Amino acid sequence: MEFSESVTSKYPLVFPLILPLSYAAHFDIVNQYSYTVWATTVPGGGRQLNNDETWTIKVNANTTDGYVWARTGYNCDSSSHGSCETSGCNGLLQCQCYDQPPNTLAEFTLNQFQNLDFIDNSLVDGFNVPMDFSPTGGCERGIWCSADINGQWSAVLKDPGGCNNPCTVIKIDEYCSNSGSYQPTNYSIFYKGLCLDAYSYPKGDQNTKVVFNCSGGTNYKIVFCP
Ligand SMILES: *[C@@H]1O[C@H](CO)[C@@H](O)[C@H](O)[C@H]1NC(C)=O
Ligand SMILES: *[C@@H]1O[C@H](CO)[C@@H](O)[C@H](O)[C@H]1NC(C)=O
Ligand SMILES: *[C@@H]1O[C@H](CO)[C@@H](O)[C@H](O)[C@H]1NC(C)=O
């Protein structure tokens, strides 16, 4: 929007052609942990975020299947390859693929039905850091998933970087999305207890609101360890 304002005054005739291309949402990604995390965005890549650092990304209008998550315990070597405690991207800082569990996931799709944005948090792939995913104004409330990560994991799901998902660990249909009639399980109920607003199992959560909408053009803030 800053761009369109400066263009308007100088090139009033060109402006209407340029506006659709310049139309994007800004996401401020903030690390409030005392330690470093490696923020990852799809589309967009990855960046090291030290304590109190903010990374602002511009997301194109009409983006679908957008994701943001944090990686922890990542060590870059000179070729930008490294290993992560959680959510690996095959060791690449600039992520080119989706996630590797466990991770707390922010999901978004912009300018869809009625030009609305749809946002949610998902614990379907597990949980690694607490997260707050909020619009910076002008719509419904944000999504809080600020559970205590030093809390009581189920011993079965415990992972060095957090808490893994039951499908990855236990590998039976009842816990995976390929099961036709997926129902809440004792593990998804455990996740629901951590974050009421988040998806806790692959096909569901009909009983609680997990998808929030904002008008297209809204900007967002994602805070790790709010
Ligand atoms: C999103 O795509 C639709 C359909 O192609 C288009 O009409 C609309 O102008 C686009 N929205 C923005 C904000 O670019
Ligand atoms: C969940 O249920 C399974 C199967 O009954 C059981 O083996 C497991 O210990 C339970 N886990 C928790 C966290 O209650
Ligand atoms: C957007 O959110 C409002 C408020 O919760 C809700 O009433 C409305 O149905 C939602 N719209 C869509 C298209 O989901």
PDB file of C-alpha atoms and ligand atoms in Angstrom:
ATOM      1  CA  MET A   1       0.000   0.000   0.000  1.00  0.00           C
ATOM      2  CA  GLU A   2       2.927   2.394   0.567  1.00  0.00           C
ATOM      3  CA  PHE A   3       3.938   1.644  -2.974  1.00  0.00           C
ATOM      4  CA  SER A   4       0.528   2.466  -4.420  1.00  0.00           C
ATOM      5  CA  GLU A   5       0.390   5.784  -2.581  1.00  0.00           C
ATOM      6  CA  SER A   6       3.709   6.994  -3.907  1.00  0.00           C
ATOM      7  CA  VAL A   7       2.821   5.836  -7.410  1.00  0.00           C
ATOM      8  CA  THR A   8      -0.570   7.569  -7.374  1.00  0.00           C
ATOM      9  CA  SER A   9       0.842  11.057  -7.105  1.00  0.00           C
ATOM     10  CA  LYS A  10       3.490  10.593  -9.780  1.00  0.00           C
ATOM     11  CA  TYR A  11       1.792   8.412 -12.382  1.00  0.00           C
ATOM     12  CA  PRO A  12      -1.975   8.755 -12.013  1.00  0.00           C
ATOM     13  CA  LEU A  13      -2.703   7.128 -15.365  1.00  0.00           C
ATOM     14  CA  VAL A  14      -0.491   4.111 -14.810  1.00  0.00           C
ATOM     15  CA  PHE A  15      -1.646   3.511 -11.256  1.00  0.00           C
ATOM     16  CA  PRO A  16      -4.762   1.387 -11.972  1.00  0.00           C
ATOM     17  CA  LEU A  17      -2.679  -1.099 -13.951  1.00  0.00           C
ATOM     18  CA  ILE A  18      -0.061  -1.444 -11.229  1.00  0.00           C
ATOM     19  CA  LEU A  19      -2.320  -1.740  -8.188  1.00  0.00           C
ATOM     20  CA  PRO A  20      -3.298  -5.443  -8.446  1.00  0.00           C
ATOM     21  CA  LEU A  21       0.344  -6.522  -8.626  1.00  0.00           C
ATOM     22  CA  SER A  22       1.375  -4.429  -5.633  1.00  0.00           C
ATOM     23  CA  TYR A  23      -1.431  -5.722  -3.483  1.00  0.00           C
ATOM     24  CA  ALA A  24       0.024  -7.939  -0.787  1.00  0.00           C
ATOM     25  CA  ALA A  25      -0.271  -8.711   2.887  1.00  0.00           C
ATOM     26  CA  HIS A  26       2.581  -8.116   5.318  1.00  0.00           C
ATOM     27  CA  PHE A  27       3.412 -10.708   7.942  1.00  0.00           C
ATOM     28  CA  ASP A  28       5.587  -9.670  10.884  1.00  0.00           C
ATOM     29  CA  ILE A  29       7.224 -12.784  12.323  1.00  0.00           C
ATOM     30  CA  VAL A  30       8.591 -12.125  15.800  1.00  0.00           C
ATOM     31  CA  ASN A  31      10.779 -14.290  18.044  1.00  0.00           C
ATOM     32  CA  GLN A  32      10.169 -13.604  21.724  1.00  0.00           C
ATOM     33  CA  TYR A  33      12.173 -16.620  22.867  1.00  0.00           C
ATOM     34  CA  SER A  34      15.406 -15.939  24.736  1.00  0.00           C
ATOM     35  CA  TYR A  35      17.031 -18.329  22.257  1.00  0.00           C
ATOM     36  CA  THR A  36      17.318 -18.393  18.487  1.00  0.00           C
ATOM     37  CA  VAL A  37      14.762 -20.017  16.211  1.00  0.00           C
ATOM     38  CA  TRP A  38      14.770 -20.435  12.432  1.00  0.00           C
ATOM     39  CA  ALA A  39      11.533 -19.074  11.040  1.00  0.00           C
ATOM     40  CA  THR A  40      10.228 -20.793   7.951  1.00  0.00           C
ATOM     41  CA  THR A  41       7.631 -19.642   5.462  1.00  0.00           C
ATOM     42  CA  VAL A  42       6.035 -21.324   2.483  1.00  0.00           C
ATOM     43  CA  PRO A  43       6.118 -19.498   0.138  1.00  0.00           C
ATOM     44  CA  GLY A  44       9.089 -17.333   1.080  1.00  0.00           C
ATOM     45  CA  GLY A  45      11.942 -19.290   2.596  1.00  0.00           C
ATOM     46  CA  GLY A  46      13.623 -19.097   5.949  1.00  0.00           C
ATOM     47  CA  ARG A  47      15.559 -16.823   8.267  1.00  0.00           C
ATOM     48  CA  GLN A  48      17.410 -16.977  11.542  1.00  0.00           C
ATOM     49  CA  LEU A  49      15.582 -14.990  14.218  1.00  0.00           C
ATOM     50  CA  ASN A  50      17.419 -14.102  17.400  1.00  0.00           C
ATOM     51  CA  ASN A  51      15.669 -12.965  20.556  1.00  0.00           C
ATOM     52  CA  ASP A  52      13.324 -10.009  19.880  1.00  0.00           C
ATOM     53  CA  GLU A  53      14.043  -9.929  16.151  1.00  0.00           C
ATOM     54  CA  THR A  54      11.246  -9.398  13.628  1.00  0.00           C
ATOM     55  CA  TRP A  55      11.213 -10.616  10.050  1.00  0.00           C
ATOM     56  CA  THR A  56       8.655  -8.910   7.804  1.00  0.00           C
ATOM     57  CA  ILE A  57       7.583 -10.778   4.705  1.00  0.00           C
ATOM     58  CA  LYS A  58       5.270  -9.693   1.910  1.00  0.00           C
ATOM     59  CA  VAL A  59       2.813 -12.333   0.774  1.00  0.00           C
ATOM     60  CA  ASN A  60       1.166 -12.030  -2.630  1.00  0.00           C
ATOM     61  CA  ALA A  61      -2.565 -11.579  -2.837  1.00  0.00           C
ATOM     62  CA  ASN A  62      -4.466 -14.778  -3.587  1.00  0.00           C
ATOM     63  CA  THR A  63      -1.802 -16.977  -2.018  1.00  0.00           C
ATOM     64  CA  THR A  64      -3.203 -20.371  -1.063  1.00  0.00           C
ATOM     65  CA  ASP A  65      -1.611 -23.004   1.160  1.00  0.00           C
ATOM     66  CA  GLY A  66       0.690 -20.588   2.971  1.00  0.00           C
ATOM     67  CA  TYR A  67       2.515 -21.786   6.090  1.00  0.00           C
ATOM     68  CA  VAL A  68       4.723 -20.333   8.807  1.00  0.00           C
ATOM     69  CA  TRP A  69       6.508 -22.321  11.488  1.00  0.00           C
ATOM     70  CA  ALA A  70       9.594 -22.217  13.700  1.00  0.00           C
ATOM     71  CA  ARG A  71      12.531 -24.562  13.574  1.00  0.00           C
ATOM     72  CA  THR A  72      14.677 -25.069  16.624  1.00  0.00           C
ATOM     73  CA  GLY A  73      18.171 -26.452  17.132  1.00  0.00           C
ATOM     74  CA  TYR A  74      19.163 -25.635  13.547  1.00  0.00           C
ATOM     75  CA  ASN A  75      22.874 -25.467  12.732  1.00  0.00           C
ATOM     76  CA  CYS A  76      23.944 -23.927   9.455  1.00  0.00           C
ATOM     77  CA  ASP A  77      27.191 -24.946   7.888  1.00  0.00           C
ATOM     78  CA  SER A  78      28.967 -22.955   5.164  1.00  0.00           C
ATOM     79  CA  SER A  79      26.713 -24.357   2.446  1.00  0.00           C
ATOM     80  CA  SER A  80      23.541 -23.416   4.332  1.00  0.00           C
ATOM     81  CA  HIS A  81      22.861 -27.037   5.081  1.00  0.00           C
ATOM     82  CA  GLY A  82      22.345 -28.074   8.634  1.00  0.00           C
ATOM     83  CA  SER A  83      20.328 -30.223  10.867  1.00  0.00           C
ATOM     84  CA  CYS A  84      17.361 -29.258  12.963  1.00  0.00           C
ATOM     85  CA  GLU A  85      15.994 -30.589  16.136  1.00  0.00           C
ATOM     86  CA  THR A  86      12.528 -29.966  14.699  1.00  0.00           C
ATOM     87  CA  SER A  87      10.915 -29.288  11.345  1.00  0.00           C
ATOM     88  CA  GLY A  88      13.826 -29.864   9.052  1.00  0.00           C
ATOM     89  CA  CYS A  89      13.278 -28.867   5.374  1.00  0.00           C
ATOM     90  CA  ASN A  90      16.024 -31.351   4.535  1.00  0.00           C
ATOM     91  CA  GLY A  91      18.452 -29.107   6.372  1.00  0.00           C
ATOM     92  CA  LEU A  92      17.910 -26.106   4.084  1.00  0.00           C
ATOM     93  CA  LEU A  93      17.596 -22.652   5.637  1.00  0.00           C
ATOM     94  CA  GLN A  94      15.525 -21.503   2.631  1.00  0.00           C
ATOM     95  CA  CYS A  95      12.826 -24.053   2.881  1.00  0.00           C
ATOM     96  CA  GLN A  96      11.646 -25.523  -0.409  1.00  0.00           C
ATOM     97  CA  CYS A  97       9.306 -28.120   0.926  1.00  0.00           C
ATOM     98  CA  TYR A  98       6.727 -28.545   3.597  1.00  0.00           C
ATOM     99  CA  ASP A  99       7.406 -29.383   7.153  1.00  0.00           C
ATOM    100  CA  GLN A 100       8.809 -32.284   9.063  1.00  0.00           C
ATOM    101  CA  PRO A 101       7.048 -32.908  12.359  1.00  0.00           C
ATOM    102  CA  PRO A 102       6.762 -31.944  15.080  1.00  0.00           C
ATOM    103  CA  ASN A 103       5.838 -28.310  14.577  1.00  0.00           C
ATOM    104  CA  THR A 104       3.197 -25.818  15.544  1.00  0.00           C
ATOM    105  CA  LEU A 105       1.905 -24.602  12.192  1.00  0.00           C
ATOM    106  CA  ALA A 106       0.271 -21.317  11.144  1.00  0.00           C
ATOM    107  CA  GLU A 107      -1.737 -21.857   7.951  1.00  0.00           C
ATOM    108  CA  PHE A 108      -3.296 -19.205   5.737  1.00  0.00           C
ATOM    109  CA  THR A 109      -4.988 -18.653   2.438  1.00  0.00           C
ATOM    110  CA  LEU A 110      -5.590 -15.098   1.208  1.00  0.00           C
ATOM    111  CA  ASN A 111      -8.319 -13.345  -0.816  1.00  0.00           C
ATOM    112  CA  GLN A 112     -10.584 -16.332  -1.298  1.00  0.00           C
ATOM    113  CA  PHE A 113     -14.389 -16.638  -0.976  1.00  0.00           C
ATOM    114  CA  GLN A 114     -15.874 -13.123  -0.639  1.00  0.00           C
ATOM    115  CA  ASN A 115     -12.291 -11.780  -0.740  1.00  0.00           C
ATOM    116  CA  LEU A 116     -11.747 -13.128   2.776  1.00  0.00           C
ATOM    117  CA  ASP A 117      -8.505 -14.459   4.241  1.00  0.00           C
ATOM    118  CA  PHE A 118      -8.769 -17.720   6.189  1.00  0.00           C
ATOM    119  CA  ILE A 119      -6.266 -18.462   8.945  1.00  0.00           C
ATOM    120  CA  ASP A 120      -5.752 -21.305  11.390  1.00  0.00           C
ATOM    121  CA  ASN A 121      -3.230 -22.998  13.644  1.00  0.00           C
ATOM    122  CA  SER A 122      -2.627 -26.705  13.375  1.00  0.00           C
ATOM    123  CA  LEU A 123      -1.239 -29.208  15.851  1.00  0.00           C
ATOM    124  CA  VAL A 124      -1.965 -32.098  13.504  1.00  0.00           C
ATOM    125  CA  ASP A 125       1.803 -32.426  12.937  1.00  0.00           C
ATOM    126  CA  GLY A 126       2.603 -31.970  16.607  1.00  0.00           C
ATOM    127  CA  PHE A 127       3.785 -29.042  18.693  1.00  0.00           C
ATOM    128  CA  ASN A 128       7.227 -27.468  19.039  1.00  0.00           C
ATOM    129  CA  VAL A 129       6.792 -23.818  20.095  1.00  0.00           C
ATOM    130  CA  PRO A 130       3.918 -21.727  21.478  1.00  0.00           C
ATOM    131  CA  MET A 131       2.558 -19.306  18.892  1.00  0.00           C
ATOM    132  CA  ASP A 132       0.224 -16.328  18.537  1.00  0.00           C
ATOM    133  CA  PHE A 133      -1.207 -15.698  15.054  1.00  0.00           C
ATOM    134  CA  SER A 134      -3.063 -12.359  14.975  1.00  0.00           C
ATOM    135  CA  PRO A 135      -4.454  -9.951  12.441  1.00  0.00           C
ATOM    136  CA  THR A 136      -3.031  -6.473  13.042  1.00  0.00           C
ATOM    137  CA  GLY A 137      -6.554  -5.063  12.969  1.00  0.00           C
ATOM    138  CA  GLY A 138      -9.921  -5.073  11.338  1.00  0.00           C
ATOM    139  CA  CYS A 139     -11.280  -8.564  11.829  1.00  0.00           C
ATOM    140  CA  GLU A 140     -11.969 -11.391  14.224  1.00  0.00           C
ATOM    141  CA  ARG A 141      -9.665 -12.110  17.109  1.00  0.00           C
ATOM    142  CA  GLY A 142      -6.313 -13.815  16.655  1.00  0.00           C
ATOM    143  CA  ILE A 143      -5.397 -17.388  17.475  1.00  0.00           C
ATOM    144  CA  TRP A 144      -3.531 -18.174  20.648  1.00  0.00           C
ATOM    145  CA  CYS A 145      -1.583 -21.334  21.095  1.00  0.00           C
ATOM    146  CA  SER A 146       0.553 -20.366  24.050  1.00  0.00           C
ATOM    147  CA  ALA A 147       0.714 -23.672  25.883  1.00  0.00           C
ATOM    148  CA  ASP A 148       3.553 -24.387  28.275  1.00  0.00           C
ATOM    149  CA  ILE A 149       6.071 -26.307  26.192  1.00  0.00           C
ATOM    150  CA  ASN A 150       7.793 -27.598  29.294  1.00  0.00           C
ATOM    151  CA  GLY A 151       4.473 -29.065  30.258  1.00  0.00           C
ATOM    152  CA  GLN A 152       3.402 -32.632  30.567  1.00  0.00           C
ATOM    153  CA  TRP A 153       3.863 -34.339  27.215  1.00  0.00           C
ATOM    154  CA  SER A 154       2.483 -37.742  26.784  1.00  0.00           C
ATOM    155  CA  ALA A 155       5.571 -39.919  27.171  1.00  0.00           C
ATOM    156  CA  VAL A 156       4.733 -41.775  23.951  1.00  0.00           C
ATOM    157  CA  LEU A 157       4.744 -38.601  21.816  1.00  0.00           C
ATOM    158  CA  LYS A 158       7.717 -36.900  23.435  1.00  0.00           C
ATOM    159  CA  ASP A 159      10.306 -35.733  20.915  1.00  0.00           C
ATOM    160  CA  PRO A 160      13.615 -33.880  21.514  1.00  0.00           C
ATOM    161  CA  GLY A 161      12.073 -30.674  20.077  1.00  0.00           C
ATOM    162  CA  GLY A 162       8.570 -30.858  21.464  1.00  0.00           C
ATOM    163  CA  CYS A 163       5.728 -33.267  21.099  1.00  0.00           C
ATOM    164  CA  ASN A 164       5.206 -35.353  18.004  1.00  0.00           C
ATOM    165  CA  ASN A 165       1.948 -36.337  16.343  1.00  0.00           C
ATOM    166  CA  PRO A 166       0.414 -39.751  16.966  1.00  0.00           C
ATOM    167  CA  CYS A 167       0.275 -40.704  13.266  1.00  0.00           C
ATOM    168  CA  THR A 168       4.053 -40.308  12.835  1.00  0.00           C
ATOM    169  CA  VAL A 169       4.877 -42.073  16.083  1.00  0.00           C
ATOM    170  CA  ILE A 170       2.284 -44.823  16.385  1.00  0.00           C
ATOM    171  CA  LYS A 171       1.570 -45.346  12.680  1.00  0.00           C
ATOM    172  CA  ILE A 172      -1.880 -46.828  12.978  1.00  0.00           C
ATOM    173  CA  ASP A 173      -4.859 -45.691  10.917  1.00  0.00           C
ATOM    174  CA  GLU A 174      -6.852 -44.527  13.855  1.00  0.00           C
ATOM    175  CA  TYR A 175      -4.342 -41.669  14.291  1.00  0.00           C
ATOM    176  CA  CYS A 176      -3.777 -40.807  10.596  1.00  0.00           C
ATOM    177  CA  SER A 177      -5.711 -38.820   8.014  1.00  0.00           C
ATOM    178  CA  ASN A 178      -6.030 -41.810   5.665  1.00  0.00           C
ATOM    179  CA  SER A 179      -8.582 -43.282   7.997  1.00  0.00           C
ATOM    180  CA  GLY A 180     -12.051 -42.728   6.483  1.00  0.00           C
ATOM    181  CA  SER A 181     -13.880 -41.881   9.659  1.00  0.00           C
ATOM    182  CA  TYR A 182     -11.347 -40.022  11.692  1.00  0.00           C
ATOM    183  CA  GLN A 183     -12.592 -39.221  15.172  1.00  0.00           C
ATOM    184  CA  PRO A 184     -10.998 -37.422  18.097  1.00  0.00           C
ATOM    185  CA  THR A 185      -8.675 -39.734  20.023  1.00  0.00           C
ATOM    186  CA  ASN A 186      -7.130 -39.574  23.450  1.00  0.00           C
ATOM    187  CA  TYR A 187      -4.091 -37.912  21.788  1.00  0.00           C
ATOM    188  CA  SER A 188      -6.086 -35.299  19.853  1.00  0.00           C
ATOM    189  CA  ILE A 189      -7.934 -34.462  23.060  1.00  0.00           C
ATOM    190  CA  PHE A 190      -4.550 -33.946  24.691  1.00  0.00           C
ATOM    191  CA  TYR A 191      -3.648 -31.469  21.896  1.00  0.00           C
ATOM    192  CA  LYS A 192      -6.996 -29.732  22.158  1.00  0.00           C
ATOM    193  CA  GLY A 193      -6.194 -29.156  25.810  1.00  0.00           C
ATOM    194  CA  LEU A 194      -2.971 -27.405  24.800  1.00  0.00           C
ATOM    195  CA  CYS A 195      -4.600 -25.129  22.204  1.00  0.00           C
ATOM    196  CA  LEU A 196      -8.354 -24.839  22.062  1.00  0.00           C
ATOM    197  CA  ASP A 197      -8.254 -22.745  18.846  1.00  0.00           C
ATOM    198  CA  ALA A 198      -6.089 -25.148  16.835  1.00  0.00           C
ATOM    199  CA  TYR A 199      -6.773 -28.154  14.642  1.00  0.00           C
ATOM    200  CA  SER A 200      -6.004 -31.180  16.750  1.00  0.00           C
ATOM    201  CA  TYR A 201      -6.703 -34.020  14.315  1.00  0.00           C
ATOM    202  CA  PRO A 202      -6.597 -34.333  10.528  1.00  0.00           C
ATOM    203  CA  LYS A 203     -10.229 -34.101   9.488  1.00  0.00           C
ATOM    204  CA  GLY A 204     -11.984 -32.333  12.173  1.00  0.00           C
ATOM    205  CA  ASP A 205     -12.708 -30.231  15.139  1.00  0.00           C
ATOM    206  CA  GLN A 206     -16.352 -29.693  14.232  1.00  0.00           C
ATOM    207  CA  ASN A 207     -17.091 -28.845  17.837  1.00  0.00           C
ATOM    208  CA  THR A 208     -14.776 -25.864  18.164  1.00  0.00           C
ATOM    209  CA  LYS A 209     -14.025 -22.956  15.864  1.00  0.00           C
ATOM    210  CA  VAL A 210     -10.590 -23.451  14.299  1.00  0.00           C
ATOM    211  CA  VAL A 211     -10.740 -21.430  11.062  1.00  0.00           C
ATOM    212  CA  PHE A 212     -10.895 -17.651  11.438  1.00  0.00           C
ATOM    213  CA  ASN A 213     -11.473 -15.128   8.673  1.00  0.00           C
ATOM    214  CA  CYS A 214     -10.367 -11.561   8.005  1.00  0.00           C
ATOM    215  CA  SER A 215     -11.102  -9.258   5.089  1.00  0.00           C
ATOM    216  CA  GLY A 216      -8.595  -9.520   2.248  1.00  0.00           C
ATOM    217  CA  GLY A 217      -5.705  -7.070   2.611  1.00  0.00           C
ATOM    218  CA  THR A 218      -5.350  -7.583   6.370  1.00  0.00           C
ATOM    219  CA  ASN A 219      -1.798  -7.746   7.742  1.00  0.00           C
ATOM    220  CA  TYR A 220      -0.726 -10.310  10.330  1.00  0.00           C
ATOM    221  CA  LYS A 221       1.690 -10.853  13.170  1.00  0.00           C
ATOM    222  CA  ILE A 222       3.021 -14.255  14.182  1.00  0.00           C
ATOM    223  CA  VAL A 223       4.804 -14.382  17.527  1.00  0.00           C
ATOM    224  CA  PHE A 224       6.819 -17.356  18.731  1.00  0.00           C
ATOM    225  CA  CYS A 225       6.596 -17.652  22.504  1.00  0.00           C
ATOM    226  CA  PRO A 226       4.026 -14.864  22.991  1.00  0.00           C
TER     227      PRO A 226
HETATM  228  C1  LIG B   1      -7.592 -12.805  -6.733  1.00  0.00           C
HETATM  229  O1  LIG B   1      -7.933 -13.609  -7.854  1.00  0.00           O
HETATM  230  C2  LIG B   1      -9.234 -13.320  -8.373  1.00  0.00           C
HETATM  231  C3  LIG B   1      -9.546 -14.359  -9.429  1.00  0.00           C
HETATM  232  O2  LIG B   1      -8.465 -14.507 -10.312  1.00  0.00           O
HETATM  233  C4  LIG B   1      -9.233 -11.907  -8.905  1.00  0.00           C
HETATM  234  O3  LIG B   1     -10.509 -11.573  -9.408  1.00  0.00           O
HETATM  235  C5  LIG B   1      -8.885 -10.942  -7.778  1.00  0.00           C
HETATM  236  O4  LIG B   1      -8.788  -9.624  -8.275  1.00  0.00           O
HETATM  237  C6  LIG B   1      -7.593 -11.343  -7.112  1.00  0.00           C
HETATM  238  N1  LIG B   1      -7.449 -10.535  -5.907  1.00  0.00           N
HETATM  239  C7  LIG B   1      -6.414  -9.714  -5.715  1.00  0.00           C
HETATM  240  C8  LIG B   1      -6.487  -8.923  -4.444  1.00  0.00           C
HETATM  241  O5  LIG B   1      -5.485  -9.626  -6.495  1.00  0.00           O
HETATM  242  C1  LIG B   2      -4.351 -43.713  24.241  1.00  0.00           C
HETATM  243  O1  LIG B   2      -5.014 -44.914  23.990  1.00  0.00           O
HETATM  244  C2  LIG B   2      -4.147 -46.010  23.688  1.00  0.00           C
HETATM  245  C3  LIG B   2      -4.997 -47.175  23.245  1.00  0.00           C
HETATM  246  O2  LIG B   2      -6.031 -47.398  24.169  1.00  0.00           O
HETATM  247  C4  LIG B   2      -3.261 -46.285  24.876  1.00  0.00           C
HETATM  248  O3  LIG B   2      -2.369 -47.342  24.576  1.00  0.00           O
HETATM  249  C5  LIG B   2      -2.456 -45.043  25.209  1.00  0.00           C
HETATM  250  O4  LIG B   2      -1.699 -45.234  26.379  1.00  0.00           O
HETATM  251  C6  LIG B   2      -3.398 -43.854  25.424  1.00  0.00           C
HETATM  252  N1  LIG B   2      -2.566 -42.651  25.561  1.00  0.00           N
HETATM  253  C7  LIG B   2      -2.848 -41.684  26.416  1.00  0.00           C
HETATM  254  C8  LIG B   2      -1.939 -40.494  26.408  1.00  0.00           C
HETATM  255  O5  LIG B   2      -3.797 -41.739  27.177  1.00  0.00           O
HETATM  256  C1  LIG B   3     -16.277 -15.206   8.955  1.00  0.00           C
HETATM  257  O1  LIG B   3     -16.332 -15.046  10.362  1.00  0.00           O
HETATM  258  C2  LIG B   3     -17.591 -14.619  10.842  1.00  0.00           C
HETATM  259  C3  LIG B   3     -17.462 -14.315  12.325  1.00  0.00           C
HETATM  260  O2  LIG B   3     -17.126 -15.477  13.023  1.00  0.00           O
HETATM  261  C4  LIG B   3     -18.626 -15.676  10.540  1.00  0.00           C
HETATM  262  O3  LIG B   3     -19.890 -15.255  10.989  1.00  0.00           O
HETATM  263  C5  LIG B   3     -18.658 -15.931   9.033  1.00  0.00           C
HETATM  264  O4  LIG B   3     -19.542 -16.994   8.754  1.00  0.00           O
HETATM  265  C6  LIG B   3     -17.276 -16.247   8.499  1.00  0.00           C
HETATM  266  N1  LIG B   3     -17.350 -16.314   7.062  1.00  0.00           N
HETATM  267  C7  LIG B   3     -16.980 -17.392   6.384  1.00  0.00           C
HETATM  268  C8  LIG B   3     -17.156 -17.295   4.908  1.00  0.00           C
HETATM  269  O5  LIG B   3     -16.503 -18.389   6.908  1.00  0.00           O
END
